[in-house]
Every structure is written in structure tokens, then in C-alpha cells.
Amino acid sequence: MRNPQNRDITGLLDYLVKSADESGEFILRSPEECGKYTAEGEAKWIETMNASETSATLVCEVDGKIAGNCEVVRHTQLKLRHRASIGVALTKEFWGLGIGTAMFQEMIQIAKGWDGVTQLELEFVEGNARARALYEKMGFRIVGVRPDAFRMKDGSLRNEYIMMLKLEL
């Protein structure tokens, strides 16, 4: 795991499409929407993320391939500065190897290092039992639901669950 670098751009673009395709109904982006990502856009994203004082982004590289990425973002408004959002995604060939757990552990440690952050938040789509199990293993608990938050390609609707982890300071 490390900060993304410009040498990762091609791998990141491939990863974005592959993870969207493999995680289809459980990830926000759809494969057909990934055409909006460009090398120039990824370079700007890398520069912005690596310079940020309110977010941290890591990529996981395995044998020269981008296996996944993770991000934690601290809210900046005064009334929300105690909260941070976290997200992790991996391509399918790297599922079940402990990489997601390791990425979560690293993101949690980063958030604990931010002054005043006392809770981490994330969301997952109804039916994503694999993600839910990982999040619960990391100590997250469901605190809310957004009914019918996702419209699937077949027209069906799925709930989105909100989870939170209280950080011990």
C-alpha cells in the first residue's frame, strides 16, 4: 500500500473499469460511466489527493497491478469536523486475501491521527453481504438506512445502509 503516483495512471484507469464491472450492483460507478475518466483527470486527482490535509488515499499494488484503493476524507465544516468518510474497493481477483482488512486498518489509523475525529462513516448497498461482513469485522455498525437509494439496471430499487465506527481516542 502506498500513495498513488503518476506511474499508476494506466493501472488506475483499468482498475476503475474492472472494479465497476465486477462489483456492478454494489459500487456507485457503472462500467459505462468510466469513460469520463482520463489520464489527465487521474493525474490531477493524484496531485490533489497527495497534497490534501483532509483526506488520505492509498492504492494497493500486487505484482505490478493495481488491486484496489482506499480513501478516508475528513469533513471540514466546523460542526462536522468530528466525522470522516471511508471507502475501500478491490478487484475480484484480490478478494478474500486480507487486503481489504489491511486497507481499512491503515485508513482507521490515519483517521485516529486527525485531531478531533471521533467517528468514521460509510455506506453499502443492500445485498452486499461480503462488504457488510468486512465492515462489521472492522467494528462498524448500521446506524441508518436510505430506502430505495439505488436504482439497478433492471429497474429494481435497493436500500443503502449507513454504518459508523466510533473511534477511541
C-alpha positions in Angstrom: 0.0 0.0 0.0 1.2 3.4 -0.9 0.2 6.8 -2.1 -0.9 6.9 -5.8 1.7 8.1 -8.3 1.6 9.2 -11.9 3.1 5.9 -13.0 -0.2 4.4 -11.7 -2.5 6.2 -14.1 -2.9 3.5 -16.7 -3.4 0.9 -13.9 -5.9 3.1 -12.1 -7.9 3.7 -15.3 -8.1 -0.1 -15.8 -8.9 -0.7 -12.2 -11.8 1.8 -12.3 -13.5 -0.1 -15.1 -12.7 -3.5 -13.8 -13.9 -2.9 -10.3 -17.1 -1.2 -11.6 -17.8 -4.2 -13.8 -17.0 -6.9 -11.1 -18.8 -5.1 -8.3 -21.6 -3.9 -10.6 -24.6 -3.6 -8.4 -22.7 -2.7 -5.3 -20.4 0.1 -6.4 -21.6 3.6 -7.3 -20.0 3.9 -10.7 -21.1 1.8 -13.6 -18.6 0.5 -16.2 -20.3 2.6 -18.9 -19.7 5.7 -16.9 -16.0 5.1 -16.6 -15.3 6.7 -20.0 -15.3 10.0 -18.3 -12.0 9.2 -16.5 -8.9 10.4 -18.4 -5.2 10.2 -17.8 -5.2 14.0 -17.3 -8.0 13.7 -14.8 -6.3 11.0 -12.9 -3.0 13.0 -12.8 -4.9 15.9 -11.3 -6.7 13.6 -8.8 -3.4 12.1 -7.7 -1.8 15.5 -7.2 -4.9 16.7 -5.3 -5.1 13.6 -3.1 -1.4 13.5 -2.3 -1.4 17.2 -1.3 -4.6 17.1 0.8 -4.6 17.7 4.5 -8.2 16.5 4.9 -8.0 13.2 3.0 -5.7 10.2 2.5 -5.7 7.9 -0.5 -3.8 4.7 -0.9 -3.5 2.3 -3.7 -2.7 -1.4 -3.2 -0.3 -2.8 -5.9 0.2 -6.5 -6.2 2.7 -7.9 -8.7 2.6 -4.6 -10.7 -1.2 -4.5 -10.8 -3.5 -2.0 -9.0 -5.5 -4.4 -6.8 -7.6 -1.7 -5.1 -7.7 1.7 -3.5 -8.9 3.2 -0.2 -9.7 6.6 0.9 -10.6 8.5 4.1 -11.9 12.1 3.9 -12.4 14.3 6.9 -15.3 16.8 6.9 -14.1 20.4 7.0 -17.2 22.3 8.3 -16.9 23.1 12.0 -20.0 21.2 13.0 -18.9 18.1 11.1 -15.1 18.0 11.7 -15.5 15.1 14.1 -16.6 12.9 11.2 -14.8 11.3 8.4 -16.0 9.1 5.5 -14.1 5.9 4.4 -14.2 3.7 1.4 -12.4 0.7 0.0 -12.6 -1.2 -3.3 -10.7 -4.2 -4.7 -10.8 -6.1 -8.0 -12.3 -9.5 -7.7 -9.0 -11.5 -8.0 -7.8 -9.9 -4.8 -11.0 -10.5 -2.7 -10.6 -12.7 0.4 -6.9 -12.2 0.8 -6.9 -9.8 3.7 -6.1 -6.8 1.6 -9.4 -5.0 2.3 -8.8 -5.6 6.0 -5.3 -4.2 5.8 -6.5 -1.1 3.9 -9.2 -0.5 6.5 -6.8 -0.8 9.3 -4.5 1.7 7.7 -7.3 4.2 7.0 -8.6 3.9 10.6 -5.1 4.7 11.9 -4.9 7.7 9.7 -8.3 9.0 10.9 -7.3 8.4 14.5 -4.3 10.7 13.9 -6.6 13.6 12.9 -7.3 15.9 15.8 -10.9 15.7 16.9 -12.1 13.0 14.5 -14.3 10.6 16.6 -16.3 8.7 14.1 -15.9 7.1 10.7 -18.8 6.6 8.3 -19.5 4.6 5.2 -22.4 3.3 3.2 -23.2 0.0 1.4 -25.9 -1.3 -0.9 -28.4 -3.8 0.2 -27.4 -7.3 -0.7 -23.6 -6.7 -0.4 -23.1 -9.3 2.3 -19.3 -9.5 1.6 -18.8 -5.8 2.2 -21.1 -5.8 5.2 -19.1 -8.7 6.8 -15.9 -6.8 6.3 -17.3 -3.6 7.8 -18.7 -5.3 10.8 -15.4 -7.2 11.3 -13.8 -3.7 11.4 -16.2 -2.6 14.1 -18.7 -0.7 12.0 -22.4 -0.9 12.9 -25.5 0.1 10.9 -27.0 3.4 12.2 -29.4 4.2 9.4 -30.9 3.4 6.0 -31.8 5.3 2.9 -34.7 3.4 1.4 -34.7 2.9 -2.4 -31.4 4.8 -2.7 -30.1 2.8 -5.7 -31.9 2.1 -8.9 -30.5 -1.0 -10.6 -30.3 -1.6 -14.3 -33.3 -3.9 -14.2 -35.3 -1.1 -12.5 -35.4 -2.6 -9.1 -34.6 -0.4 -6.1 -32.2 -1.2 -3.3 -31.7 0.3 0.1 -28.4 1.9 1.1 -27.2 1.3 4.7 -25.2 3.8 6.7 -22.6 2.5 9.1 -20.5 4.1 11.7 -17.4 3.3 13.8 -16.8 5.3 16.9 -13.0 5.9 17.3 -11.4 5.5 20.7 -9.1 8.5 21.3 
